Coordinates of C-alpha atoms in Angstrom, one line a residue:
X1 CA 0.0 0.0 0.0
X2 CA 1.1 3.6 -0.7
X3 CA 0.2 6.9 0.7
X4 CA -0.7 9.8 -1.6
X5 CA -0.9 13.4 -0.4
X6 CA -2.2 16.4 -2.3
X7 CA -1.2 19.8 -0.9
X8 CA -3.0 22.7 -2.6
X9 CA -3.3 26.4 -1.7
X10 CA -6.8 25.8 -0.3
X11 CA -7.1 22.1 0.6
X12 CA -5.0 19.1 1.6
X13 CA -6.1 15.6 0.6
X14 CA -4.6 12.2 1.6
X15 CA -5.5 8.8 0.4
X16 CA -4.4 5.2 0.7
X17 CA -3.5 3.9 -2.9
X18 CA -3.2 0.3 -4.0
X19 CA -0.5 -0.8 -6.4
X20 CA -3.2 -0.9 -9.1
X21 CA -4.0 2.8 -8.5
X22 CA -7.2 2.5 -6.6
X23 CA -7.8 5.0 -3.8
X24 CA -9.3 3.0 -0.9
X25 CA -9.7 5.7 1.8
X26 CA -9.5 9.5 1.7
X27 CA -9.2 12.4 4.2
X28 CA -9.4 16.1 3.7
X29 CA -8.6 19.3 5.6
X30 CA -8.2 23.0 4.8
X31 CA -4.6 24.1 4.0
X32 CA -3.4 26.4 6.8
X33 CA -1.5 28.3 4.1
X34 CA -1.2 31.6 6.0
X35 CA 0.5 29.8 8.9
X36 CA 3.4 28.6 6.9
X37 CA 5.2 25.3 6.2
X38 CA 5.2 23.9 9.7
X39 CA 1.5 24.1 10.0
X40 CA 1.0 22.7 6.5
X41 CA 3.3 19.7 7.2
X42 CA 1.5 19.0 10.5
X43 CA -1.9 19.1 8.9
X44 CA -0.8 16.7 6.1
X45 CA 0.8 14.3 8.6
X46 CA -2.4 14.4 10.8
X47 CA -4.5 13.4 7.8
X48 CA -2.1 10.5 7.0
X49 CA -2.4 9.2 10.5
X50 CA -6.2 9.4 10.4
X51 CA -6.1 7.0 7.5
X52 CA -3.8 4.5 9.2
X53 CA -0.4 3.7 8.0
X54 CA -0.2 -0.1 8.7
X55 CA 1.1 -1.7 5.5
X56 CA 2.1 1.5 3.9
X57 CA 5.6 1.3 2.3
X58 CA 6.1 4.8 1.0
X59 CA 4.4 8.2 0.5
X60 CA 4.2 10.4 -2.5
X61 CA 3.2 14.1 -2.3
X62 CA 1.9 16.4 -5.0
X63 CA 2.2 20.0 -4.0
X64 CA 1.8 23.5 -5.3
X65 CA 5.1 25.1 -6.3
X66 CA 8.2 24.1 -8.2
X67 CA 9.8 20.9 -6.8
X68 CA 13.4 20.1 -7.2
X69 CA 14.0 17.2 -9.7
X70 CA 15.2 15.0 -6.8
X71 CA 11.8 15.3 -5.2
X72 CA 13.0 16.6 -1.9
X73 CA 12.2 20.3 -1.5
X74 CA 10.2 23.2 -2.8
X75 CA 12.5 25.0 -5.2
X76 CA 10.1 27.9 -5.8
X77 CA 6.6 28.9 -5.1
X78 CA 4.0 31.7 -5.4
X79 CA 2.3 33.3 -2.4
X80 CA -0.4 30.6 -2.2
X81 CA 1.3 29.1 0.8
X82 CA 3.3 31.5 3.0
X83 CA 7.1 30.9 2.9
X84 CA 6.7 27.7 0.9
X85 CA 9.8 28.1 -1.2
X86 CA 12.8 26.4 0.3
X87 CA 10.8 24.0 2.4
X88 CA 12.5 20.6 2.8
X89 CA 9.1 18.9 2.5
X90 CA 10.2 15.3 2.0
X91 CA 12.6 15.4 5.0
X92 CA 9.9 17.0 7.2
X93 CA 7.3 14.4 6.3
X94 CA 9.7 11.5 6.6
X95 CA 10.3 12.7 10.2
X96 CA 6.6 12.9 10.9
X97 CA 5.5 9.7 9.2
X98 CA 8.6 7.4 9.4
X99 CA 8.2 6.6 5.7
X100 CA 10.3 7.3 2.6
X101 CA 8.7 10.3 0.9
X102 CA 9.0 11.6 -2.7
X103 CA 7.6 15.1 -3.6
X104 CA 6.4 16.1 -7.0
X105 CA 4.6 19.2 -8.3
X106 CA 0.9 18.6 -8.0
X107 CA 0.1 18.9 -11.7
X108 CA 3.1 16.7 -12.6
X109 CA 1.5 14.1 -10.2
X110 CA -1.9 14.8 -11.7
X111 CA -0.7 14.0 -15.2
X112 CA 1.1 10.9 -14.1
X113 CA -2.1 9.6 -12.5
X114 CA -4.1 10.4 -15.6
X115 CA -1.7 8.6 -17.9
X116 CA -1.5 5.5 -15.8
X117 CA -2.9 2.7 -17.9
X118 CA -3.6 5.1 -20.8
X119 CA -2.4 4.5 -24.4
X120 CA -1.6 8.2 -24.8
X121 CA 2.1 9.0 -24.9
X122 CA 2.3 12.8 -25.2
X123 CA 0.0 15.1 -23.2
X124 CA -0.6 18.5 -21.9
X125 CA -2.4 18.7 -18.5
X126 CA -3.8 21.9 -16.9
X127 CA -5.5 22.3 -13.6
X128 CA -7.4 25.5 -12.8
X129 CA -8.3 26.4 -9.3
X130 CA -6.7 28.7 -6.8
X131 CA -3.9 29.0 -9.4
X132 CA -3.2 27.5 -12.8
X133 CA -0.8 24.7 -13.1
X134 CA 0.4 22.6 -16.0
X135 CA 2.4 19.5 -16.9
X136 CA 3.8 17.9 -20.0
X137 CA 4.4 14.3 -20.9
X138 CA 6.5 12.7 -23.6
X139 CA 6.7 8.9 -24.3
X140 CA 4.3 8.3 -21.5
X141 CA 6.5 10.0 -18.8
X142 CA 6.0 13.4 -17.2
X143 CA 8.8 15.9 -18.1
X144 CA 10.0 17.8 -15.0
X145 CA 12.6 20.0 -16.7
X146 CA 16.1 20.8 -15.5
X147 CA 14.9 22.8 -12.5
X148 CA 11.5 21.1 -12.0
X149 CA 9.5 23.9 -13.6
X150 CA 8.4 22.3 -16.8
X151 CA 4.7 22.9 -17.8
X152 CA 4.0 26.1 -15.8
X153 CA 1.2 27.1 -18.2
X154 CA -0.3 29.5 -15.6
X155 CA 2.7 31.8 -16.1
X156 CA 2.3 32.2 -19.9
X157 CA 1.7 35.9 -20.7
X158 CA -1.6 36.8 -22.4
X159 CA -3.0 40.2 -23.5
X160 CA -6.1 39.7 -21.3
X161 CA -3.9 39.9 -18.2
X162 CA -2.0 43.0 -19.2
X163 CA -1.2 45.1 -16.1
X164 CA -2.7 42.5 -13.7
X165 CA -0.4 41.2 -10.9
X166 CA 0.2 37.4 -10.9
X167 CA 0.7 35.5 -7.6
X168 CA 4.4 34.8 -8.7
X169 CA 5.1 38.6 -8.5
X170 CA 5.2 39.3 -12.3
X171 CA 2.4 40.9 -14.4
X172 CA 0.4 39.7 -17.3
X173 CA 0.3 36.0 -16.7
X174 CA -2.8 34.0 -17.6
X175 CA -3.2 33.0 -13.9
X176 CA -4.0 36.6 -13.1
X177 CA -7.1 36.6 -15.3
X178 CA -8.2 32.9 -15.6
X179 CA -7.9 31.4 -12.1
X180 CA -10.7 31.2 -9.6
X181 CA -9.5 34.1 -7.4
X182 CA -8.7 36.2 -10.4
X183 CA -12.1 35.9 -11.9
X184 CA -13.8 36.6 -8.6
X185 CA -11.6 39.7 -8.1
X186 CA -12.5 40.8 -11.7
X187 CA -16.3 40.6 -10.9
X188 CA -15.6 42.4 -7.6
X189 CA -13.9 45.2 -9.6
X190 CA -16.8 45.3 -12.1
X191 CA -19.4 45.7 -9.3
X192 CA -17.3 47.7 -6.8
X193 CA -18.1 45.5 -3.8
X194 CA -16.7 42.3 -2.2
X195 CA -17.6 38.8 -3.1
X196 CA -15.5 37.1 -0.4
X197 CA -13.3 35.4 -3.0
X198 CA -15.8 32.7 -3.8
X199 CA -16.0 31.6 -7.4
X200 CA -19.3 29.9 -6.7
X201 CA -20.9 33.3 -6.5
X202 CA -19.6 34.2 -9.9
X203 CA -20.8 31.0 -11.5
X204 CA -24.2 31.4 -9.8
X205 CA -24.6 34.9 -11.1
X206 CA -23.5 33.8 -14.6
X207 CA -26.1 31.0 -14.5
X208 CA -28.8 33.6 -13.7
X209 CA -27.8 35.6 -16.8
X210 CA -25.6 38.3 -15.1
X211 CA -23.7 39.9 -18.0
X212 CA -20.7 40.9 -15.9
X213 CA -20.3 37.4 -14.5
X214 CA -20.7 35.9 -17.9
X215 CA -18.1 38.2 -19.3
X216 CA -15.6 37.4 -16.5
X217 CA -15.9 33.7 -17.1
X218 CA -15.7 34.0 -20.8
X219 CA -12.6 36.3 -20.6
X220 CA -10.9 33.8 -18.3
X221 CA -11.7 30.8 -20.5
X222 CA -10.6 32.7 -23.6
X223 CA -7.3 33.8 -22.1
X224 CA -6.4 30.3 -21.0
X225 CA -7.4 28.9 -24.4
X226 CA -5.1 31.4 -26.0
X227 CA -2.2 30.4 -23.7
X228 CA -2.8 26.7 -24.3
X229 CA -2.8 27.2 -28.1
X230 CA 0.8 28.4 -27.9
X231 CA 1.8 25.3 -25.8
X232 CA 0.0 22.9 -28.1
X233 CA 1.7 24.4 -31.1
X234 CA 5.1 23.8 -29.4
X235 CA 4.3 20.4 -27.9
X236 CA 2.0 18.6 -30.4
X237 CA 0.3 16.4 -27.8
X238 CA -2.1 13.5 -28.1
X239 CA -4.5 15.2 -25.7
X240 CA -5.1 18.2 -23.5
X241 CA -6.4 17.1 -20.0
X242 CA -8.2 19.7 -17.8
X243 CA -8.9 19.5 -14.1
X244 CA -9.5 21.7 -11.1
X245 CA -12.3 23.4 -9.3
X246 CA -12.9 26.1 -11.9
X247 CA -14.3 23.5 -14.2
X248 CA -17.5 23.6 -12.1
X249 CA -18.3 26.7 -14.3
X250 CA -18.9 24.2 -17.1
X251 CA -19.3 25.5 -20.7
X252 CA -19.5 29.1 -19.5
X253 CA -15.7 28.8 -19.1
X254 CA -14.9 25.8 -21.3
X255 CA -16.6 26.9 -24.5
X256 CA -14.6 30.1 -24.8
X257 CA -11.5 28.2 -23.8
X258 CA -12.0 25.6 -26.6
X259 CA -12.8 28.3 -29.2
X260 CA -9.7 30.3 -28.4
X261 CA -7.6 27.1 -28.5
X262 CA -9.0 26.1 -31.8
X263 CA -8.4 29.6 -33.2
X264 CA -4.8 29.7 -32.1
X265 CA -3.4 26.3 -33.1
X266 CA -1.8 25.3 -36.4
X267 CA -4.3 23.7 -38.8
X268 CA -2.7 20.3 -38.4
X269 CA -3.4 20.5 -34.6
X270 CA -7.1 21.5 -34.7
X271 CA -8.1 17.9 -33.9
X272 CA -6.2 17.6 -30.6
X273 CA -8.9 16.6 -28.1
X274 CA -9.6 18.6 -24.9
X275 CA -10.9 16.3 -22.2
X276 CA -11.6 16.5 -18.4
X277 CA -9.7 14.4 -16.0
X278 CA -11.0 10.8 -15.7
X279 CA -9.7 10.4 -12.1
X280 CA -11.0 13.8 -10.9
X281 CA -9.5 14.7 -7.5
X282 CA -7.9 11.3 -7.2
X283 CA -5.4 11.9 -10.0
X284 CA -2.8 13.7 -7.8
X285 CA -3.0 11.1 -5.1
X286 CA -2.6 8.2 -7.6
X287 CA 0.2 9.9 -9.6
X288 CA 2.2 10.9 -6.5
X289 CA 1.9 7.5 -4.9
X290 CA 3.0 5.8 -8.1
X291 CA 6.0 8.1 -8.4
X292 CA 7.0 7.3 -4.8
X293 CA 6.7 3.6 -5.4
X294 CA 8.8 3.8 -8.6
X295 CA 11.5 5.7 -6.7
X296 CA 11.5 3.0 -4.0
X297 CA 12.0 0.3 -6.6
X298 CA 14.9 2.2 -8.2
X299 CA 16.7 2.4 -4.8
X300 CA 16.6 -1.4 -4.2

């Protein structure tokens, strides 16, 4: 049995994963992001213990941020989790859990989970939630890059985000216009009053025909589709796989995304399918646990 942990800016999930990739039990908790790394590690360890660790041989973690290629520490991060950059996450969790731990970027783990057992060999994965993350696969394996930063689609510049601050500290990145908090903030600006950073309110208003809310979702989807078109032109994948909480907006977000993607790719790439994750929220748990098990086999 393996342990999978998914650490996001909003939520932490943990699950017991079989060698076949089935998640048997799950536990969830809010991420204490404002309290810093120590609190986040303790929350993740507490969830793992709630599941029970008898028979667990290793743990894999998918986390927000850039993870060093060795899978040991956070090499870089946005402000989604306070002071996350530099955290020796694998070491801290090994001390807490008395298990070998491998850490991967959460979207790298997401794509590994989605490709497990799949005939597809080249893929682009994107998750849209508190932030926008991405991952690339070639020959069936996720590409991490020299520094662990491969696939950071959320930090592709787009004109829709011109002048808007991104969580990484730069301006003009697609995350600043197409993520959940960005779209909520955009409607907030349109109306001049607070929405408590809750995308559900934006989606609800759009479903009721609110023109401002519809425009915010369409602009976000269109901006992400434009960014993805550039990556698809470079990568030529079998498939684009989408995940994350923002997809709850449905076609109000996805239709503009697909239209912008189709308009921006080379003619030979117009048939690249855009699909939603088959494993849903379990993809990160499955992919992280599988990566940890592979690393353990390689050490024997």
